[in-house]
């Protein structure tokens, strides 16, 4: 069998999945249908429907699109069965019931943005950066009953630099995901669909770390942590959903949400002169975590073991800006603090 004869149904929703779908279409693979999430209501009154990035690409290239509300819906299952897929490829989609993943004769494989068994879950890229990992990657594996536990087919590694944020890794893994998906399909073709993969080893590489879905309450910065931990937390949530804190004092005693998109450890620890200058203003000569330190046009925040420099941030209702613009535009910033 060649790639033009292998009937593939692709399943995915966000931009991350488009990279793989595009690689398959442009690579001459026979994608017979695309399954994606229903259009999402957006706008102030939720009266506008926004199609997924995968749907946009599929329609632009004349591919049939299925958008089931429930994956077990009998009408959807029969419609899907009608495409007579030999293989299903899943990238950044929802959990599938057995009636769906077991349907194709060669099975269903998923492209996961981590080196399984590490970082099973919905947000592997964010958690890898937050935890200070130096390496991550992509894994293809056959779906089974449990989330992200199926037999591994292929893996590709990716270095995380000290300055990479979640978006940097997202873009790197999107490219690697497209490559490894094609390699996996080719391996299935060469093995005439009999490729089995290998069982995940849950004891490899020490304790397993998971990657649960991230909610707003998970994104609040704890300034009582070390500078390195705070730095990793900020870049692991940048640019989306964004690490945040509450800023108090100055002309804003009620407090406002402040998102932090970019920080730096390059000036850690902070030069002593501004540190001492701010310290003199504090009672008992104590600088608490969350205190703001202004050194000309540079902004530092006190953390457990010193200070961290803040480079880009955004107040609620304002545009994203540099620390310099923030300092110049925030009245009473010398008395402000974050928590």
CSV table of C-alpha atoms in Angstrom, one decimal:
chain,number,residue,atom,x,y,z
A,1,UNK,CA,0.0,0.0,0.0
A,2,UNK,CA,1.2,3.5,-0.7
A,3,UNK,CA,0.3,6.8,1.0
A,4,UNK,CA,-2.3,7.7,-1.7
A,5,UNK,CA,-4.2,4.5,-1.0
A,6,UNK,CA,-4.1,4.8,2.8
A,7,UNK,CA,-7.4,6.5,3.9
A,8,UNK,CA,-6.7,8.9,6.8
A,9,UNK,CA,-9.2,10.8,9.0
A,10,UNK,CA,-7.5,13.7,10.9
A,11,UNK,CA,-8.7,15.0,14.2
A,12,UNK,CA,-7.6,18.2,15.8
A,13,UNK,CA,-8.6,21.7,16.8
A,14,UNK,CA,-6.0,24.4,17.5
A,15,UNK,CA,-3.2,26.0,15.4
A,16,UNK,CA,-0.8,23.3,16.8
A,17,UNK,CA,-2.8,20.6,14.9
A,18,UNK,CA,-2.8,22.6,11.7
A,19,UNK,CA,1.0,22.1,11.3
A,20,UNK,CA,0.5,18.3,11.1
A,21,UNK,CA,-2.6,18.5,8.9
A,22,UNK,CA,-0.8,20.8,6.5
A,23,UNK,CA,2.2,18.5,6.3
A,24,UNK,CA,-0.1,15.5,5.4
A,25,UNK,CA,-2.1,17.4,2.8
A,26,UNK,CA,1.0,18.9,1.2
A,27,UNK,CA,2.9,15.6,1.5
A,28,UNK,CA,0.3,13.9,-0.7
A,29,UNK,CA,-1.3,11.7,2.0
A,30,UNK,CA,-4.9,10.8,1.5
A,31,UNK,CA,-6.8,12.8,4.1
A,32,UNK,CA,-10.5,11.9,3.5
A,33,UNK,CA,-12.1,13.8,6.3
A,34,UNK,CA,-11.3,16.1,9.2
A,35,UNK,CA,-12.9,16.0,12.7
A,36,UNK,CA,-12.8,19.2,14.9
A,37,UNK,CA,-14.6,20.9,17.7
A,38,UNK,CA,-17.9,22.7,17.1
A,39,UNK,CA,-17.6,26.4,16.3
A,40,UNK,CA,-17.1,28.5,19.4
A,41,UNK,CA,-19.4,31.4,20.4
A,42,UNK,CA,-17.3,34.6,20.7
A,43,UNK,CA,-18.0,38.3,21.1
A,44,UNK,CA,-19.6,40.4,23.8
A,45,UNK,CA,-23.0,38.7,23.4
A,46,UNK,CA,-21.6,35.3,22.3
A,47,UNK,CA,-23.6,35.7,19.1
A,48,UNK,CA,-20.7,35.1,16.7
A,49,UNK,CA,-19.4,31.6,15.9
A,50,UNK,CA,-15.7,31.2,15.5
A,51,UNK,CA,-14.4,28.1,13.6
A,52,UNK,CA,-11.3,26.3,14.8
A,53,UNK,CA,-8.0,26.8,13.0
A,54,UNK,CA,-8.2,23.2,11.8
A,55,UNK,CA,-11.6,23.8,10.3
A,56,UNK,CA,-10.4,26.9,8.5
A,57,UNK,CA,-7.5,25.0,6.9
A,58,UNK,CA,-9.7,22.0,6.0
A,59,UNK,CA,-12.4,24.1,4.3
A,60,UNK,CA,-9.7,26.1,2.4
A,61,UNK,CA,-8.4,22.9,1.0
A,62,UNK,CA,-11.7,21.2,0.2
A,63,UNK,CA,-11.7,18.6,3.0
A,64,UNK,CA,-14.9,17.3,4.5
A,65,UNK,CA,-15.4,18.6,8.1
A,66,UNK,CA,-17.2,16.8,10.9
A,67,UNK,CA,-18.0,18.7,14.1
A,68,UNK,CA,-19.7,16.4,16.6
A,69,UNK,CA,-20.9,17.7,20.0
A,70,UNK,CA,-20.6,14.2,21.5
A,71,UNK,CA,-18.1,11.7,20.1
A,72,UNK,CA,-20.5,8.8,20.9
A,73,UNK,CA,-23.4,10.3,19.0
A,74,UNK,CA,-24.6,7.4,16.8
A,75,UNK,CA,-25.2,9.7,13.9
A,76,UNK,CA,-21.6,10.9,14.0
A,77,UNK,CA,-20.2,7.4,14.5
A,78,UNK,CA,-22.0,6.2,11.4
A,79,UNK,CA,-21.0,9.2,9.4
A,80,UNK,CA,-17.4,8.6,10.4
A,81,UNK,CA,-17.6,5.0,9.6
A,82,UNK,CA,-18.7,5.9,6.1
A,83,UNK,CA,-15.3,7.4,5.3
A,84,UNK,CA,-13.8,3.9,5.7
A,85,UNK,CA,-10.6,5.2,7.2
A,86,UNK,CA,-7.6,2.9,7.4
A,87,UNK,CA,-6.0,5.1,10.0
A,88,UNK,CA,-6.9,8.1,12.3
A,89,UNK,CA,-4.4,10.8,13.3
A,90,UNK,CA,-5.1,12.9,16.4
A,91,UNK,CA,-3.4,16.1,17.4
A,92,UNK,CA,-4.6,18.3,20.2
A,93,UNK,CA,-8.1,17.0,20.3
A,94,UNK,CA,-10.5,15.6,23.0
A,95,UNK,CA,-10.5,12.1,24.5
A,96,UNK,CA,-12.0,9.6,22.1
A,97,UNK,CA,-14.3,6.7,23.0
A,98,UNK,CA,-13.3,3.2,22.0
A,99,UNK,CA,-16.0,3.0,19.3
A,100,UNK,CA,-14.1,5.8,17.6
A,101,UNK,CA,-10.4,5.0,18.2
A,102,UNK,CA,-10.8,1.3,17.5
A,103,UNK,CA,-12.7,1.9,14.2
A,104,UNK,CA,-9.8,2.0,11.6
A,105,UNK,CA,-8.1,-1.3,10.8
A,106,UNK,CA,-4.7,0.2,11.4
A,107,UNK,CA,-5.7,2.0,14.6
A,108,UNK,CA,-5.6,5.6,15.8
A,109,UNK,CA,-2.4,7.4,16.9
A,110,UNK,CA,-2.0,10.6,18.7
A,111,UNK,CA,0.8,13.2,18.5
A,112,UNK,CA,1.5,14.3,22.1
A,113,UNK,CA,3.8,17.3,22.9
A,114,UNK,CA,6.0,15.6,25.5
A,115,UNK,CA,8.2,12.6,25.9
A,116,UNK,CA,5.8,10.1,27.3
A,117,UNK,CA,5.3,8.7,29.9
A,118,UNK,CA,6.3,12.2,31.3
A,119,UNK,CA,3.8,15.0,31.1
A,120,UNK,CA,0.6,13.1,30.3
A,121,UNK,CA,-2.3,15.6,30.2
A,122,UNK,CA,-3.7,18.7,28.5
A,123,UNK,CA,-0.8,21.2,29.0
A,124,UNK,CA,2.5,19.4,28.6
A,125,UNK,CA,4.3,22.4,27.0
A,126,UNK,CA,3.4,24.8,29.8
A,127,UNK,CA,4.3,22.4,32.6
A,128,UNK,CA,7.7,21.4,31.1
A,129,UNK,CA,8.8,25.0,31.1
A,130,UNK,CA,7.3,25.8,34.5
A,131,UNK,CA,9.2,22.9,36.0
A,132,UNK,CA,12.4,24.1,34.5
A,133,UNK,CA,13.0,21.1,32.2
A,134,UNK,CA,15.9,21.3,29.8
A,135,UNK,CA,14.4,18.9,27.3
A,136,UNK,CA,11.0,17.9,26.0
A,137,UNK,CA,9.8,16.5,22.7
A,138,UNK,CA,6.9,14.9,20.8
A,139,UNK,CA,5.6,11.3,21.0
A,140,UNK,CA,3.3,9.3,18.7
A,141,UNK,CA,1.4,6.5,20.3
A,142,UNK,CA,-1.6,4.3,19.7
A,143,UNK,CA,-4.8,5.3,21.6
A,144,UNK,CA,-6.3,3.0,24.1
A,145,UNK,CA,-8.7,3.2,27.1
A,146,UNK,CA,-6.6,5.6,29.3
A,147,UNK,CA,-5.4,9.1,28.5
A,148,UNK,CA,-1.8,9.2,27.0
A,149,UNK,CA,-0.9,5.7,28.1
A,150,UNK,CA,-0.9,3.8,24.8
A,151,UNK,CA,1.9,2.0,23.0
A,152,UNK,CA,4.6,4.4,21.9
A,153,UNK,CA,5.5,4.4,18.2
A,154,UNK,CA,8.1,7.2,17.8
A,155,UNK,CA,9.7,10.0,19.8
A,156,UNK,CA,11.6,13.2,18.8
A,157,UNK,CA,13.5,15.3,21.4
A,158,UNK,CA,13.7,19.1,21.7
A,159,UNK,CA,16.0,21.2,23.8
A,160,UNK,CA,14.5,23.9,26.0
A,161,UNK,CA,16.9,26.9,26.3
A,162,UNK,CA,16.9,29.1,29.5
A,163,UNK,CA,15.2,31.9,27.6
A,164,UNK,CA,12.5,29.8,25.8
A,165,UNK,CA,8.9,30.6,26.8
A,166,UNK,CA,5.9,28.3,26.2
A,167,UNK,CA,5.2,29.8,22.8
A,168,UNK,CA,8.8,29.2,21.7
A,169,UNK,CA,8.5,25.5,22.6
A,170,UNK,CA,5.0,25.4,21.0
A,171,UNK,CA,6.4,26.5,17.7
A,172,UNK,CA,9.3,24.1,17.9
A,173,UNK,CA,7.1,21.1,18.7
A,174,UNK,CA,4.5,22.0,16.1
A,175,UNK,CA,7.2,21.5,13.5
A,176,UNK,CA,8.5,18.3,15.1
A,177,UNK,CA,4.9,17.0,15.5
A,178,UNK,CA,4.3,17.3,11.7
A,179,UNK,CA,7.6,15.5,10.9
A,180,UNK,CA,7.0,12.7,13.4
A,181,UNK,CA,3.4,12.2,12.2
A,182,UNK,CA,4.6,11.6,8.6
A,183,UNK,CA,7.4,9.3,9.9
A,184,UNK,CA,4.8,7.3,11.9
A,185,UNK,CA,2.5,6.9,8.9
A,186,UNK,CA,5.4,5.8,6.7
A,187,UNK,CA,6.3,3.2,9.4
A,188,UNK,CA,2.8,1.9,9.4
A,189,UNK,CA,2.8,1.7,5.6
A,190,UNK,CA,6.1,-0.1,5.6
A,191,UNK,CA,4.8,-2.6,8.2
A,192,UNK,CA,1.6,-2.9,6.3
A,193,UNK,CA,-0.3,-1.7,9.3
A,194,UNK,CA,1.0,-4.3,11.6
A,195,UNK,CA,3.2,-1.9,13.6
A,196,UNK,CA,2.6,-2.4,17.3
A,197,UNK,CA,4.8,0.1,19.1
A,198,UNK,CA,6.1,-0.5,22.6
A,199,UNK,CA,4.7,-0.4,26.1
A,200,UNK,CA,5.3,2.8,28.1
A,201,UNK,CA,7.6,2.4,31.0
A,202,UNK,CA,6.2,4.3,34.0
A,203,UNK,CA,9.4,3.8,36.0
A,204,UNK,CA,11.8,5.4,33.5
A,205,UNK,CA,13.4,8.8,34.3
A,206,UNK,CA,12.3,8.9,38.0
A,207,UNK,CA,9.0,10.2,39.2
A,208,UNK,CA,6.4,10.9,36.6
A,209,UNK,CA,5.2,14.4,36.2
A,210,UNK,CA,1.8,15.2,34.9
A,211,UNK,CA,0.4,18.1,32.8
A,212,UNK,CA,-3.1,18.9,34.0
A,213,UNK,CA,-5.2,21.5,32.3
A,214,UNK,CA,-4.3,25.1,33.5
A,215,UNK,CA,-7.0,27.3,34.9
A,216,UNK,CA,-6.8,31.0,35.8
A,217,UNK,CA,-6.3,30.3,39.5
A,218,UNK,CA,-3.3,28.2,38.6
A,219,UNK,CA,-1.6,31.2,37.0
A,220,UNK,CA,-1.1,33.4,40.0
A,221,UNK,CA,2.5,34.2,40.8
A,222,UNK,CA,3.8,33.3,44.2
A,223,UNK,CA,6.5,35.9,45.0
A,224,UNK,CA,7.6,33.8,48.0
A,225,UNK,CA,9.3,31.4,45.7
A,226,UNK,CA,12.9,31.6,44.4
A,227,UNK,CA,13.8,33.9,41.5
A,228,UNK,CA,14.4,30.8,39.3
A,229,UNK,CA,11.0,29.3,40.1
A,230,UNK,CA,9.2,32.6,39.5
A,231,UNK,CA,11.1,33.1,36.2
A,232,UNK,CA,10.2,29.6,35.0
A,233,UNK,CA,6.6,30.2,36.0
A,234,UNK,CA,6.3,33.4,34.0
A,235,UNK,CA,7.9,32.0,30.8
A,236,UNK,CA,5.9,28.8,31.1
A,237,UNK,CA,2.6,30.7,30.9
A,238,UNK,CA,3.7,33.3,28.3
A,239,UNK,CA,2.1,34.5,26.2
A,240,UNK,CA,-1.0,32.5,27.1
A,241,UNK,CA,-2.8,32.2,29.5
A,242,UNK,CA,-0.3,34.5,31.2
A,243,UNK,CA,1.1,34.6,34.7
A,244,UNK,CA,-0.6,37.2,36.9
A,245,UNK,CA,-0.4,39.0,40.2
A,246,UNK,CA,-2.3,41.8,42.0
A,247,UNK,CA,-0.7,45.2,42.3
A,248,UNK,CA,-1.7,47.4,45.3
A,249,UNK,CA,-0.8,50.8,46.4
A,250,UNK,CA,0.1,54.0,44.7
A,251,UNK,CA,-2.8,55.5,42.9
A,252,UNK,CA,-4.6,52.1,42.8
A,253,UNK,CA,-5.3,51.1,46.4
A,254,UNK,CA,-8.1,48.7,45.4
A,255,UNK,CA,-5.7,46.5,43.5
A,256,UNK,CA,-5.6,45.5,39.8
A,257,UNK,CA,-4.6,42.4,38.0
A,258,UNK,CA,-1.2,42.6,36.4
A,259,UNK,CA,0.0,40.1,33.9
A,260,UNK,CA,3.7,39.5,33.5
A,261,UNK,CA,4.8,38.2,30.2
A,262,UNK,CA,8.6,38.5,30.3
A,263,UNK,CA,11.2,38.6,33.1
A,264,UNK,CA,15.0,38.3,33.4
A,265,UNK,CA,17.5,36.7,35.7
A,266,UNK,CA,20.4,38.6,34.0
A,267,UNK,CA,20.6,41.2,36.8
A,268,UNK,CA,20.2,38.7,39.7
A,269,UNK,CA,21.0,39.6,42.4
A,270,UNK,CA,19.9,43.2,42.0
A,271,UNK,CA,22.6,45.9,42.3
A,272,UNK,CA,22.9,47.0,46.0
A,273,UNK,CA,22.4,50.7,45.5
A,274,UNK,CA,18.6,50.8,44.6
A,275,UNK,CA,18.0,47.9,46.9
A,276,UNK,CA,19.4,49.8,49.9
A,277,UNK,CA,17.6,53.0,48.8
A,278,UNK,CA,14.2,51.2,48.8
A,279,UNK,CA,15.1,49.4,52.0
A,280,UNK,CA,15.5,52.7,53.9
A,281,UNK,CA,11.9,53.6,53.2
A,282,UNK,CA,10.6,50.4,54.8
A,283,UNK,CA,9.8,50.0,58.5
A,284,UNK,CA,12.1,47.7,60.5
A,285,UNK,CA,14.5,47.8,57.5
A,286,UNK,CA,12.7,44.8,56.0
A,287,UNK,CA,11.9,44.4,52.3
A,288,UNK,CA,9.0,42.0,52.0
A,289,UNK,CA,8.5,39.7,49.0
A,290,UNK,CA,6.4,41.4,46.4
A,291,UNK,CA,8.0,44.8,47.0
A,292,UNK,CA,8.7,46.8,43.9
A,293,UNK,CA,12.2,48.2,43.4
A,294,UNK,CA,12.7,50.9,40.8
A,295,UNK,CA,16.2,51.6,39.4
A,296,UNK,CA,15.9,54.4,36.9
A,297,UNK,CA,13.8,52.7,34.1
A,298,UNK,CA,14.2,49.1,35.4
A,299,UNK,CA,11.6,47.3,37.5
A,300,UNK,CA,12.5,44.6,40.0
A,301,UNK,CA,10.3,42.6,42.4
A,302,UNK,CA,11.5,41.1,45.7
A,303,UNK,CA,11.3,37.3,45.8
A,304,UNK,CA,12.4,34.7,48.4
A,305,UNK,CA,16.1,34.7,47.6
A,306,UNK,CA,16.6,38.2,46.1
A,307,UNK,CA,14.9,40.0,43.2
A,308,UNK,CA,13.7,39.3,39.7
A,309,UNK,CA,13.6,41.9,36.9
A,310,UNK,CA,10.3,42.4,35.1
A,311,UNK,CA,10.6,43.3,31.4
A,312,UNK,CA,7.0,43.1,29.8
A,313,UNK,CA,3.7,43.3,31.6
A,314,UNK,CA,0.1,44.4,31.2
A,315,UNK,CA,-2.5,46.0,33.5
A,316,UNK,CA,-6.1,45.0,33.2
A,317,UNK,CA,-7.6,47.2,30.5
A,318,UNK,CA,-4.3,48.4,29.2
A,319,UNK,CA,-2.0,47.3,26.4
A,320,UNK,CA,1.0,45.1,26.9
A,321,UNK,CA,4.0,47.3,27.6
A,322,UNK,CA,7.7,47.4,28.6
A,323,UNK,CA,8.7,47.9,32.2
A,324,UNK,CA,9.9,51.4,31.3
A,325,UNK,CA,6.5,52.5,30.0
A,326,UNK,CA,4.8,50.9,33.0
A,327,UNK,CA,7.1,52.8,35.4
A,328,UNK,CA,6.4,56.1,33.7
A,329,UNK,CA,2.7,55.7,33.5
A,330,UNK,CA,1.9,54.3,37.0
A,331,UNK,CA,1.4,57.0,39.6
A,332,UNK,CA,2.8,56.3,43.0
A,333,UNK,CA,4.7,53.3,41.9
A,334,UNK,CA,7.3,53.8,44.6
A,335,UNK,CA,4.7,52.8,47.2
A,336,UNK,CA,3.2,49.9,45.2
A,337,UNK,CA,3.6,46.2,45.9
A,338,UNK,CA,2.3,43.0,44.4
A,339,UNK,CA,0.9,39.9,46.0
